[in-house]
CSV table of C-alpha atoms in Angstrom, one decimal:
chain,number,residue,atom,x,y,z
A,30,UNK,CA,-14.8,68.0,28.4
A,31,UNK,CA,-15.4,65.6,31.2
A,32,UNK,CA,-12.8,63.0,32.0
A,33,UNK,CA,-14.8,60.6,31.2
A,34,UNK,CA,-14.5,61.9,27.8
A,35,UNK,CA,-11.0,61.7,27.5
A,36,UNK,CA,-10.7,58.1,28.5
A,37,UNK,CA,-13.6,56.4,25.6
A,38,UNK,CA,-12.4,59.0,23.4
A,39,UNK,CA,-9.1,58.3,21.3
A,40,UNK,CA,-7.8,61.8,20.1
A,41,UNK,CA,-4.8,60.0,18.1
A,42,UNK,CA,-7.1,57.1,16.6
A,43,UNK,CA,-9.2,60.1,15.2
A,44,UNK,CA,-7.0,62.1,13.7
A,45,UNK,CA,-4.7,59.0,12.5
A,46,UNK,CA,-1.0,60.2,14.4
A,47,UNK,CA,0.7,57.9,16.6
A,48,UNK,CA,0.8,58.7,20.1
A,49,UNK,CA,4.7,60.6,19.8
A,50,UNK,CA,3.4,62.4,16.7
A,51,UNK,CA,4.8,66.0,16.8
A,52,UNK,CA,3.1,69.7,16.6
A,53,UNK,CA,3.2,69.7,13.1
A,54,UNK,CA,2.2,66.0,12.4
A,55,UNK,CA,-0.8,67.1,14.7
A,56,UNK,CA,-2.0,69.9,13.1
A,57,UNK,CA,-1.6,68.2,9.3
A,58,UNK,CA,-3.5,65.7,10.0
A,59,UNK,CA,-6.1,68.2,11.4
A,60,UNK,CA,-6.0,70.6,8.2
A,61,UNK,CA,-6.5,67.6,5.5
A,62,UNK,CA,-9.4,65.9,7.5
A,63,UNK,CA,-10.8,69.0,8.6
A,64,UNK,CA,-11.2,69.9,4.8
A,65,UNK,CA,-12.4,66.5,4.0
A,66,UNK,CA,-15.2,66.7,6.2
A,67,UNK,CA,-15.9,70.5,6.6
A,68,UNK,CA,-20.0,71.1,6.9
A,69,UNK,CA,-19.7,73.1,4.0
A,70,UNK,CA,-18.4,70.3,1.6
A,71,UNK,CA,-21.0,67.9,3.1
A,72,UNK,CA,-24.0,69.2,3.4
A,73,UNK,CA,-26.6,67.6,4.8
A,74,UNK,CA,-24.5,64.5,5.5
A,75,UNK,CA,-25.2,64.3,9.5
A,76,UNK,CA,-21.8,61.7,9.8
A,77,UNK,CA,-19.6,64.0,7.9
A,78,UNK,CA,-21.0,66.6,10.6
A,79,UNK,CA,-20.2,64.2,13.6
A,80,UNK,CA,-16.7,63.0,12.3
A,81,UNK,CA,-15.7,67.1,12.2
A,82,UNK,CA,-16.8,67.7,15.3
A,83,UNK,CA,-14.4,64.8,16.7
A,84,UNK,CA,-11.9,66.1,14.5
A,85,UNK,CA,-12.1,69.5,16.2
A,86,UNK,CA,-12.5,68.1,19.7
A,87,UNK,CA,-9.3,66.1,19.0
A,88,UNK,CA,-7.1,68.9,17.7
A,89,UNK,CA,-8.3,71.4,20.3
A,90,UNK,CA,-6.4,69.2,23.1
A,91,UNK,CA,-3.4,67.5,21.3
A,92,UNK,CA,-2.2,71.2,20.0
A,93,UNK,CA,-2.5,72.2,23.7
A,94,UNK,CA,1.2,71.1,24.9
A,95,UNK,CA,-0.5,71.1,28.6
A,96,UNK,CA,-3.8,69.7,27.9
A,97,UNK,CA,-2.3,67.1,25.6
A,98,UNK,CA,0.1,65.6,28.8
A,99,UNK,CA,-3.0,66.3,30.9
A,100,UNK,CA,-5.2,63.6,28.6
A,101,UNK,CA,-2.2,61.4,28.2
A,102,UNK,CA,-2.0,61.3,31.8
A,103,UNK,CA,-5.5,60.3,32.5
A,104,UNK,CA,-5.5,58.3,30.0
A,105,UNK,CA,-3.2,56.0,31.0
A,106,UNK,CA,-3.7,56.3,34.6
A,107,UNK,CA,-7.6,55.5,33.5
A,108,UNK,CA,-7.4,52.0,31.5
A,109,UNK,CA,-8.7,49.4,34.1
A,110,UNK,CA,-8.2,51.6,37.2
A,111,UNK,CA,-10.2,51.1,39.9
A,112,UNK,CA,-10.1,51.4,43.3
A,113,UNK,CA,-12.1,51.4,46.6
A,114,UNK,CA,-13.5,54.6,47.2
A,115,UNK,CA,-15.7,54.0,50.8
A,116,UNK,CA,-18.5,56.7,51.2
A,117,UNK,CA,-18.2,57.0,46.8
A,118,UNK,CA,-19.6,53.8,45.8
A,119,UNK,CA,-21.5,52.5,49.1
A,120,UNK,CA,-20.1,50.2,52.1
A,121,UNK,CA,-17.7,48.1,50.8
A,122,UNK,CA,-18.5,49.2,47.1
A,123,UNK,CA,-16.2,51.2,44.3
A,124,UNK,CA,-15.4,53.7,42.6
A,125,UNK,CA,-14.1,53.9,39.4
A,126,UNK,CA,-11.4,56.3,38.2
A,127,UNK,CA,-13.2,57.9,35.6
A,128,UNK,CA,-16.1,58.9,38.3
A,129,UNK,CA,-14.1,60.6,41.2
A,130,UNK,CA,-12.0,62.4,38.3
A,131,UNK,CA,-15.8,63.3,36.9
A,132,UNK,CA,-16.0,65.1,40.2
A,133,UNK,CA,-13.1,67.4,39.6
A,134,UNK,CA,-12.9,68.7,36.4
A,135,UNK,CA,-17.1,69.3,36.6
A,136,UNK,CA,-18.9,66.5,37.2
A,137,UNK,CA,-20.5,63.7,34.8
A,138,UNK,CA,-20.5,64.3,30.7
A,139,UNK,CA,-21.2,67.7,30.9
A,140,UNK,CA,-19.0,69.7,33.3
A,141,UNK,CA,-16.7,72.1,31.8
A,142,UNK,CA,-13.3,71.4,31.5
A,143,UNK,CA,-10.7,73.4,33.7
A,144,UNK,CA,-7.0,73.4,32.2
A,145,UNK,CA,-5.0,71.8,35.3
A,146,UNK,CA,-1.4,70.6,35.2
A,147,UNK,CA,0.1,68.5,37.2
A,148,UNK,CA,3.3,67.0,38.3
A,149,UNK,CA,4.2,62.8,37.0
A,150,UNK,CA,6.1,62.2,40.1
A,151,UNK,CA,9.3,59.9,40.5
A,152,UNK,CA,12.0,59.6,37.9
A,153,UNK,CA,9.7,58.7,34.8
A,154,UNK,CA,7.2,57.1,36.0
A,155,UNK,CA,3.8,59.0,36.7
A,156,UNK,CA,2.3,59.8,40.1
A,157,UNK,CA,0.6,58.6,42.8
A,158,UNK,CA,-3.1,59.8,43.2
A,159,UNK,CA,-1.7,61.4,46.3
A,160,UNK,CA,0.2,63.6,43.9
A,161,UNK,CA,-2.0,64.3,41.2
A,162,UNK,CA,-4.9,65.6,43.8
A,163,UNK,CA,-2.7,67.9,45.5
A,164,UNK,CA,-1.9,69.6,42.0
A,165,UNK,CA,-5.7,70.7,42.4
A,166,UNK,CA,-5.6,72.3,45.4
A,167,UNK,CA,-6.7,69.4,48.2
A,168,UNK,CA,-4.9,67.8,50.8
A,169,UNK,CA,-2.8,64.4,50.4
A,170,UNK,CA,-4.4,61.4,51.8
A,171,UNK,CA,-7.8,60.3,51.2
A,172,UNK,CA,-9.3,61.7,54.7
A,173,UNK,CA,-9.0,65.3,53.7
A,174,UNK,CA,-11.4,67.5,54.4
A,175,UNK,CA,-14.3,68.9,51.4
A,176,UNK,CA,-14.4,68.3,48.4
A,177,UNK,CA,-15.3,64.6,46.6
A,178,UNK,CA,-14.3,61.9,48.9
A,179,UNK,CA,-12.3,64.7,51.3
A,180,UNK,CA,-11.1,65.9,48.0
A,181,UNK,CA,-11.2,69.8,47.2
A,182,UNK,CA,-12.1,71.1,44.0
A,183,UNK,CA,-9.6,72.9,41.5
A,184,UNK,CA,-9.5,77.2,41.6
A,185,UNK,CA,-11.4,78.7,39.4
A,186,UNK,CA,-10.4,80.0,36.4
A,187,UNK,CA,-10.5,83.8,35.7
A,188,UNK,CA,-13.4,85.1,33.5
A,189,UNK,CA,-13.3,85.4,29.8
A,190,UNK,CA,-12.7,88.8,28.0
A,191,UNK,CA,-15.1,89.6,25.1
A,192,UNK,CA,-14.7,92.7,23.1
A,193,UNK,CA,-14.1,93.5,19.3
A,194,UNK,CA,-12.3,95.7,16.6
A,195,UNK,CA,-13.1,97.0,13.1
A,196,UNK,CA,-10.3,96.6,10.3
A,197,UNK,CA,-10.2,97.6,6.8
A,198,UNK,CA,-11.1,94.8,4.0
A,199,UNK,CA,-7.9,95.0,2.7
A,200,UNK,CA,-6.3,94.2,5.8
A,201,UNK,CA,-8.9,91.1,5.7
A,202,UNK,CA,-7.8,89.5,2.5
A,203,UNK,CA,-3.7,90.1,3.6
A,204,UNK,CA,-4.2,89.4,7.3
A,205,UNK,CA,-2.9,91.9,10.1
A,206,UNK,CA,-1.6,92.3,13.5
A,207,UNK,CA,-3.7,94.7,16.1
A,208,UNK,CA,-3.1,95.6,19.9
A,209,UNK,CA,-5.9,95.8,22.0
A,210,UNK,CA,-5.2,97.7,25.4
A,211,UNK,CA,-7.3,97.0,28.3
A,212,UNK,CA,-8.4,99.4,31.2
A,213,UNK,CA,-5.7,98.6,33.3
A,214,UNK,CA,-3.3,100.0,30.6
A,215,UNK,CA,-2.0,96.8,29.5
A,216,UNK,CA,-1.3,95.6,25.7
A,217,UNK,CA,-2.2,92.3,23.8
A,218,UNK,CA,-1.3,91.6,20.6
A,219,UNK,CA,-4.2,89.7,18.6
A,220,UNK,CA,-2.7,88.4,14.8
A,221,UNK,CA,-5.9,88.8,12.6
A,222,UNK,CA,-5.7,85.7,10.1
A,223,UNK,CA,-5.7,86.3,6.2
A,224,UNK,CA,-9.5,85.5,5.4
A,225,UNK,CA,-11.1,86.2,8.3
A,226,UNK,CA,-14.7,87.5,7.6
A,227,UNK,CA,-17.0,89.9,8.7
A,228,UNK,CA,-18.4,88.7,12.7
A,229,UNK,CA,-15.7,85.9,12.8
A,230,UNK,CA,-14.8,85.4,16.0
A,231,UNK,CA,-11.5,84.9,17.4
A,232,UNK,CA,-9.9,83.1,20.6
A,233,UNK,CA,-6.9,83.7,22.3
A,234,UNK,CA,-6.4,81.0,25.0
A,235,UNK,CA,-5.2,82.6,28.4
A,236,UNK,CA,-5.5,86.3,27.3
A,237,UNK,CA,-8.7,86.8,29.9
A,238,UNK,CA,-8.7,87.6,33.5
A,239,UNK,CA,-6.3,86.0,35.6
A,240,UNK,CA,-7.4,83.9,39.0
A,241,UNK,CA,-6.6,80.9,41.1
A,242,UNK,CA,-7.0,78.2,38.4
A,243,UNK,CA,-5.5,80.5,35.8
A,244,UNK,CA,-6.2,82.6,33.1
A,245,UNK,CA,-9.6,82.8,30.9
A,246,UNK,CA,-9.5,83.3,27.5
A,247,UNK,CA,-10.0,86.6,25.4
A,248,UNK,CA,-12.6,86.7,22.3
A,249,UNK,CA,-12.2,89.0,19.7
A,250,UNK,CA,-15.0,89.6,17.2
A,251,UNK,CA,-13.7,90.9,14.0
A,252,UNK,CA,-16.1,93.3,12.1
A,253,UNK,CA,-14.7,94.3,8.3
A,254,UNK,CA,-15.4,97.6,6.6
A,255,UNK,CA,-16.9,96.9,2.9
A,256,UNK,CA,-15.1,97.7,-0.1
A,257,UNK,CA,-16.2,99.8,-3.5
A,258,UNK,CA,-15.6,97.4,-5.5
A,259,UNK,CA,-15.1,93.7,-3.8
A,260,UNK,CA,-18.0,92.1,-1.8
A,261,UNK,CA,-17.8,88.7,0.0
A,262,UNK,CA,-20.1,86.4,-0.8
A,263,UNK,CA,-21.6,85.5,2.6
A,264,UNK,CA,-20.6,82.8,4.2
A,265,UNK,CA,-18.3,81.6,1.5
A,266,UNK,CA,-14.7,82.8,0.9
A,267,UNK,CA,-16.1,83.5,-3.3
A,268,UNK,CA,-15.9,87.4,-3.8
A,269,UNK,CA,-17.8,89.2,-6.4
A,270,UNK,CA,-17.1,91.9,-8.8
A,271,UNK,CA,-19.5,93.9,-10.9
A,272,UNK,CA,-17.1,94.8,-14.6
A,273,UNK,CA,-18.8,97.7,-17.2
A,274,UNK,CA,-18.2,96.3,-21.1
A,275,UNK,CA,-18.8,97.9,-24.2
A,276,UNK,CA,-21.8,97.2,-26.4
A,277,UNK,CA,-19.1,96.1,-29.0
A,278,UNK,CA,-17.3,94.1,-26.4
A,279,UNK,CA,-20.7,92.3,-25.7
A,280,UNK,CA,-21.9,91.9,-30.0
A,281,UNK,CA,-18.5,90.8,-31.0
A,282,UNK,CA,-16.6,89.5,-27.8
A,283,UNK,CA,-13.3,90.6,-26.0
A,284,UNK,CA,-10.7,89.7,-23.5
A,285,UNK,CA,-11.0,92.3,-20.6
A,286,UNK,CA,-8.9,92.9,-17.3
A,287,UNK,CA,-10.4,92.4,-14.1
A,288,UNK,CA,-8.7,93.7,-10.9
A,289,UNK,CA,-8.3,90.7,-8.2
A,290,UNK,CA,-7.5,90.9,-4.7
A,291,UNK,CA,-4.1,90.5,-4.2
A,292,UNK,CA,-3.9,94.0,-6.6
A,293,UNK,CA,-2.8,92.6,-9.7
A,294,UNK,CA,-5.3,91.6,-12.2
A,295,UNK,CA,-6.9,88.7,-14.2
A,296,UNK,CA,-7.6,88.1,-18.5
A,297,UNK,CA,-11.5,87.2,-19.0
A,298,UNK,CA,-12.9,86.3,-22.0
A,299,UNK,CA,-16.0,87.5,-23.0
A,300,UNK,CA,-17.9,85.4,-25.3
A,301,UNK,CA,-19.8,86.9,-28.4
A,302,UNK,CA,-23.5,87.7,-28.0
A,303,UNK,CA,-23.0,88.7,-23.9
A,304,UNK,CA,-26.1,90.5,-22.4
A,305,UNK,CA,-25.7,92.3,-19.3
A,306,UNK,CA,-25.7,90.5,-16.2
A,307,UNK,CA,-24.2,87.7,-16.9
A,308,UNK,CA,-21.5,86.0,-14.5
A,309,UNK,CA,-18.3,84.4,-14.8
A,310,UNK,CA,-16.3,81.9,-12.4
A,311,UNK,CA,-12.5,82.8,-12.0
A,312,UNK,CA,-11.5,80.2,-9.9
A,313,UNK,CA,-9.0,80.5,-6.8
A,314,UNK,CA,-9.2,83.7,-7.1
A,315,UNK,CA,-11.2,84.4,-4.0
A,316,UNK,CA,-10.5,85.2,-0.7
A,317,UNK,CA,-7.3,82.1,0.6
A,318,UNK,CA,-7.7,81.0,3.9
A,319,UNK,CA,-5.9,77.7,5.7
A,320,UNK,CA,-8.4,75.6,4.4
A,321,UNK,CA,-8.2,77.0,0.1
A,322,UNK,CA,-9.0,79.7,-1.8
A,323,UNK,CA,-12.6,80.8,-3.0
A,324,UNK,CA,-13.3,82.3,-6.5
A,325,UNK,CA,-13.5,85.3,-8.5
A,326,UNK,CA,-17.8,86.0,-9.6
A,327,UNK,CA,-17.6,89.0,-12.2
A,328,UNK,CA,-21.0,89.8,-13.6
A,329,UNK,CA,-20.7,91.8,-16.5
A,330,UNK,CA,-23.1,95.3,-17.2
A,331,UNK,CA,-23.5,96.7,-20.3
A,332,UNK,CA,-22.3,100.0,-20.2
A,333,UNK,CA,-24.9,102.6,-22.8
A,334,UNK,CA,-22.9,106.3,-23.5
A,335,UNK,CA,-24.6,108.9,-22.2
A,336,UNK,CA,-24.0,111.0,-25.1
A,337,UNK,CA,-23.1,110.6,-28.6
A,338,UNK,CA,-21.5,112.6,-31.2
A,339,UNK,CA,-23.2,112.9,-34.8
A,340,UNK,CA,-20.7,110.2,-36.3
A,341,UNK,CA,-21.8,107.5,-33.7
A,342,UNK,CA,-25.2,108.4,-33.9
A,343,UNK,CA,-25.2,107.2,-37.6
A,344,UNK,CA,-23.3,104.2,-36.7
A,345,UNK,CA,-25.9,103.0,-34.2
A,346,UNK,CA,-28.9,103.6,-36.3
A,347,UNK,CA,-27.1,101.6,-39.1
A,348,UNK,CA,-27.0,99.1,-37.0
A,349,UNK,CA,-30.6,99.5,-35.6
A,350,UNK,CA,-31.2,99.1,-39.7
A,351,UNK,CA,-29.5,96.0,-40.1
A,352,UNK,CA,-31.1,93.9,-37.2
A,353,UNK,CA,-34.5,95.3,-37.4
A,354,UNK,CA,-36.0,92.1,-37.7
A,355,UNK,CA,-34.8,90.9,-34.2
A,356,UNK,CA,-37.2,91.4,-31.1
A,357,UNK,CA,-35.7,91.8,-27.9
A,358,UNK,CA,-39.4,91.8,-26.6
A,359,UNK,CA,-40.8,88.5,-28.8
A,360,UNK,CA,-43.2,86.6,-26.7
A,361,UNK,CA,-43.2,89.0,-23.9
A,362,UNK,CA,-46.9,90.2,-23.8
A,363,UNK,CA,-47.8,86.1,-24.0
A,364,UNK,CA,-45.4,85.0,-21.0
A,365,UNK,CA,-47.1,87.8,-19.4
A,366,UNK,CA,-50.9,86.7,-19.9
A,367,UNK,CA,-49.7,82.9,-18.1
């Protein structure tokens, strides 16, 4: 995010904290608007879609501890500042705050962001620009050679890490903790959320390469193995079971058992007159994630015996007797000539 960025943009407006709001103020105002306007519960609503993305902007730098005193910092240093900046803006011209710092973290609205700290200088009050330019690596005083303006650009970061890892689907639904170990025989420990899908990807800020500017971030693309019996509705956090019932079960109706995920299981009642394949809605008992829990699909399947003994035999062709007059088939031939 340019600097620019950070001083038209207010982080705190958007997410409704005040400015000494804690951690956890932060990131529960994040959770209840991010639901509120999640793609997913919008669709199709293009402002909805906006508002979410400032929402995610606005968490991703006030849960930072360092990137949240960085934006303070410029934030404050950047209302009304503005200074003569000779060769910047032309003889006798300026240059405002928001460009020269445009200069260092990237340049303009689209340079990428480098996480820099720096120090506030003096005994509470912040910095001099003096100070905060030699926290990225130039020289004090405004003569210094390179750079914007005699100004040096900040070290580079080190370079991202991608890789991934495979778990089991139960260890989806629970959550888990994995080490990854990378060639130079070093361990990190990645905590695998409870929910996390099949291709999620996950970040881990700082766990890349390390360099001048700092450490990049690792990425960690979570593939899950598919169960015999559960399947994930994609892209949704429903899962989906498929139940066998007993042509009794579907003429007269019953209450059956169905397993769920968390191993226990759930009472469904099946309605008299159920054909095969038709589905039910257990709700929240999906897959529960940070944002909610999905639901529980179970589509029923008539289960036929392979084999019957003599006494059922009789039994079934009474019953073949007795509804003779009903046509599975009525009409058929007809919706078949349209």
């Amino acid at each position: 995010m340019a600097s620019q960025d950070w001083i038209d943009k207010d982080f705190y407006s958007i997410l409704g904290v005040s400015k000494d709001a804690s951690a956890a103020d932060v990131k529960k105002a994040y959770r209840k608007l991010a639901r509120e306007y999640h793609p997913d519960q919008n669709p199709g609503d293009a402002e909805a879609e906006q508002r979410f993305k400032d929402i995610t902007e606005a968490n991703s730098v006030l849960s930072d501890p360092e990137e949240r005193k960085q934006y303070d910092a410029i934030r404050a240093m950047g209302s009304g500042a503005r200074f003569t900046a000779g060769g910047a803006g032309g003889a006798g011209g300026s240059a405002n705050f928001e460009d020269l710092f445009g200069d260092i973290f990237g340049g303009g609205g689209g340079g990428r962001r480098r996480r820099t700290t720096y120090s506030t200088g003096g005994a509470g009050g912040p910095g001099g620009f003096e100070d905060l330019f030699a926290q990225f690596g130039g020289q004090t005083g405004y003569g210094a050679p390179g750079g914007y303006g005699g100004y040096q650009a900040p070290p580079a970061r080190g370079e991202d890490i991608r890789t991934e890892t495979t778990i089991p689907f139960r260890s989806s639904v629970h959550g888990t903790t994995i080490k990854l170990r990378r060639g130079n025989g070093q361990e990190t420990t990645v905590r695998i959320p409870a929910g996390v899908r099949d291709g999620q990807k996950l970040k881990l800020a700082g766990k890349g390469h390390s360099g001048p500017g700092g450490a990049g971030d690792l990425y960690v693309t979570v593939h899950v193995t598919p169960h015999p019996f559960f399947r994930r509705v994609e892209g949704t956090d429903d899962v989906e079971v498929t139940v066998p019932i007993s042509f009794p079960e579907a003429a007269l109706g019953a209450t059956i058992e169905v397993p769920v995920l968390d191993g226990g299981t759930v009472r469904l009642k099946v309605p008299a007159g159920t054909s095969s394949g038709r589905r039910f809605r257990v709700k929240g008992r999906g897959f529960s994630t940070a944002k909610g829990s999905g639901n529980l699909i179970v589509t029923v399947e008539v289960h036929v015996p392979a084999e019957l003994d003599e006494q059922a035999q009789e039994a079934v062709r009474a019953f073949a007797e007795a509804t003779a007059a009903q046509d599975p088939r009525a009409g058929l031939a007809v919706k078949a000539r349209v």
